[in-house]
PDB file of C-alpha atoms in Angstrom:
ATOM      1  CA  UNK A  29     -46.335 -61.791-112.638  1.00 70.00           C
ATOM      2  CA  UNK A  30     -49.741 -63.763-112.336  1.00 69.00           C
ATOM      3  CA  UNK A  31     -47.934 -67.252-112.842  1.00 72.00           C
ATOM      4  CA  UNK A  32     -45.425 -66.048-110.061  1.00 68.00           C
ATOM      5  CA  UNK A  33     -49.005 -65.170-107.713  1.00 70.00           C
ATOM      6  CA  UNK A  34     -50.297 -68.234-108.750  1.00 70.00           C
ATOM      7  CA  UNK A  35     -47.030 -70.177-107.427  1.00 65.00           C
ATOM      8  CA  UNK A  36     -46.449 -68.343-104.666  1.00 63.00           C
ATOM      9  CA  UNK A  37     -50.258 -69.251-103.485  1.00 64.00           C
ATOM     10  CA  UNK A  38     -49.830 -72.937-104.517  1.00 64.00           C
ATOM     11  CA  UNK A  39     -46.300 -73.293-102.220  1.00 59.00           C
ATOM     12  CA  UNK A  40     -48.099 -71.934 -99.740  1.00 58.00           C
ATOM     13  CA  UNK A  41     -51.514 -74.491 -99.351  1.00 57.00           C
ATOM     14  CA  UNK A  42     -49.088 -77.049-100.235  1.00 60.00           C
ATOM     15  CA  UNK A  43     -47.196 -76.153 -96.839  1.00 59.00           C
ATOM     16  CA  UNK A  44     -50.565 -75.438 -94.392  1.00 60.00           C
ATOM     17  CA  UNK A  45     -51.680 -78.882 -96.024  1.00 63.00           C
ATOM     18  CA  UNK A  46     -48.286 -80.499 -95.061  1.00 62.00           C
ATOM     19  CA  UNK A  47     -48.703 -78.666 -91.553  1.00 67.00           C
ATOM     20  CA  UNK A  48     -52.045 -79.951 -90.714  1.00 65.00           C
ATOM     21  CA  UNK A  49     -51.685 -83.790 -91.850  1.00 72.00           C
ATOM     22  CA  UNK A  50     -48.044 -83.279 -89.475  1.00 70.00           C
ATOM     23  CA  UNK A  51     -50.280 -82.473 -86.580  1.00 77.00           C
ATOM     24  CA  UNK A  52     -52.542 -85.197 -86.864  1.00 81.00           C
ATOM     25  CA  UNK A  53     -49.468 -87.601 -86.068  1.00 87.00           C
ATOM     26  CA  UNK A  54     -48.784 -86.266 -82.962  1.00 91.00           C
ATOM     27  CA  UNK A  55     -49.687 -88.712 -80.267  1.00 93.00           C
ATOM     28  CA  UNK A  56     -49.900 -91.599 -82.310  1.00 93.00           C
ATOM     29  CA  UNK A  57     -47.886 -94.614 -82.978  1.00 94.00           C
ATOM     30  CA  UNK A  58     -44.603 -95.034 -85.927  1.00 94.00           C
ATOM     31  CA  UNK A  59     -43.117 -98.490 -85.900  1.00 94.00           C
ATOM     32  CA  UNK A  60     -39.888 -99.376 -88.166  1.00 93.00           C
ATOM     33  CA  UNK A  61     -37.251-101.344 -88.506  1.00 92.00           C
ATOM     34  CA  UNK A  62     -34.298 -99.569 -88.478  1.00 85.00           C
ATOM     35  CA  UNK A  63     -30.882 -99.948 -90.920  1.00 86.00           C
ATOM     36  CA  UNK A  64     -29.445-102.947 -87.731  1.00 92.00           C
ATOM     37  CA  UNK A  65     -32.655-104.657 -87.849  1.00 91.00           C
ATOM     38  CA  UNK A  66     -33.848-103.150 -84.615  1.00 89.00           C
ATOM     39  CA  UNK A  67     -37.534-102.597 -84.478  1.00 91.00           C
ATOM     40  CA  UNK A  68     -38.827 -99.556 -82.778  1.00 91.00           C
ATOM     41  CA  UNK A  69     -42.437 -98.866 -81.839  1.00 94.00           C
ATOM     42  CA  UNK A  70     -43.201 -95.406 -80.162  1.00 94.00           C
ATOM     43  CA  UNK A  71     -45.609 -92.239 -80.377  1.00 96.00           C
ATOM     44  CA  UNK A  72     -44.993 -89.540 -82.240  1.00 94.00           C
ATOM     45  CA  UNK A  73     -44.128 -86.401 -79.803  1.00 95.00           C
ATOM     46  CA  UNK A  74     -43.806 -83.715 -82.693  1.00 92.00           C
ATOM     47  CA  UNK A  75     -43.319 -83.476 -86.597  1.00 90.00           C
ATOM     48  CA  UNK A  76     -41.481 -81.104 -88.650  1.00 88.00           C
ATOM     49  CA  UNK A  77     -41.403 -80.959 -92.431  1.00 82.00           C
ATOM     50  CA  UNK A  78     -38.159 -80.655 -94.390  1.00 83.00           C
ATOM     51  CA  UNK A  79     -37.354 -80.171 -97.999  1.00 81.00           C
ATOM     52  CA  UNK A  80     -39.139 -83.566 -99.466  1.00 77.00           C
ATOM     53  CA  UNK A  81     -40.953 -84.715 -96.475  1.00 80.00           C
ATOM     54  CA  UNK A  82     -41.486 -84.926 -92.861  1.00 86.00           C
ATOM     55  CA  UNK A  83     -39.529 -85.740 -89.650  1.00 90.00           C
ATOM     56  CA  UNK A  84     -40.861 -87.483 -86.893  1.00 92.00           C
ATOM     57  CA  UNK A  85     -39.463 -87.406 -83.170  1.00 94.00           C
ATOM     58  CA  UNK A  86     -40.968 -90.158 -81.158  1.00 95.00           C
ATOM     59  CA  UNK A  87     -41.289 -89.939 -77.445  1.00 95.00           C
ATOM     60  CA  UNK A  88     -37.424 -91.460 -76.515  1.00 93.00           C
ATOM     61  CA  UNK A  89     -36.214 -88.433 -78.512  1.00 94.00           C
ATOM     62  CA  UNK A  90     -35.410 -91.004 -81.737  1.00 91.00           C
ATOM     63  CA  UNK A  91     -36.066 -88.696 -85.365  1.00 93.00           C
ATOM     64  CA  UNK A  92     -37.097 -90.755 -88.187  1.00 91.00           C
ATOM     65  CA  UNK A  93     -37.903 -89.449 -91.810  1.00 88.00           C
ATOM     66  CA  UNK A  94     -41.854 -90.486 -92.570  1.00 86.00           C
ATOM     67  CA  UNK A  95     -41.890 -92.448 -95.728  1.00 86.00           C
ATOM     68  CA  UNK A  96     -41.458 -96.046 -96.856  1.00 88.00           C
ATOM     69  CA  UNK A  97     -41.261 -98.754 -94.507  1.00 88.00           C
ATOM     70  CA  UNK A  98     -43.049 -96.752 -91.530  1.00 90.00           C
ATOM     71  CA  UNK A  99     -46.086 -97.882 -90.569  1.00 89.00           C
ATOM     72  CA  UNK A 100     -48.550 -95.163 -88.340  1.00 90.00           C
ATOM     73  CA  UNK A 101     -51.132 -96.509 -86.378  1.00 92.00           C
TER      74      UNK A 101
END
């Protein structure tokens, strides 16, 4: 029972910690390349975090997965 406590209280820091370093992308810049070679630059409008990461939607409305090969500025 106290190992289940202790997990539930680590999933849930994990996620406010995941929450608050989301919200500190919001209004700032993501530029990739995407799988066509087209390079995108644009600020982040809002961030939502999946299962195994976090989503960005920049300000055309494009979503792109944060993670390798995106650089935040």
């Amino acid at each position: 029972e106290q190992a289940v406590q202790t997990n539930a209280k680590l999933d849930t820091l994990l996620s406010t910690s995941a929450i608050t370093q989301a919200e500190g992308l919001i209004g700032r810049t993501a530029s990739f390349t995407d799988e066509s070679g087209t390079s995108t630059t644009r600020k982040i409008k809002e961030v939502y975090i999946i299962q195994g990461g976090a989503v960005a939607t920049l300000e055309n409305g494009t979503k792109v997965q944060l993670g390798p090969g995106i650089t935040i500025s």
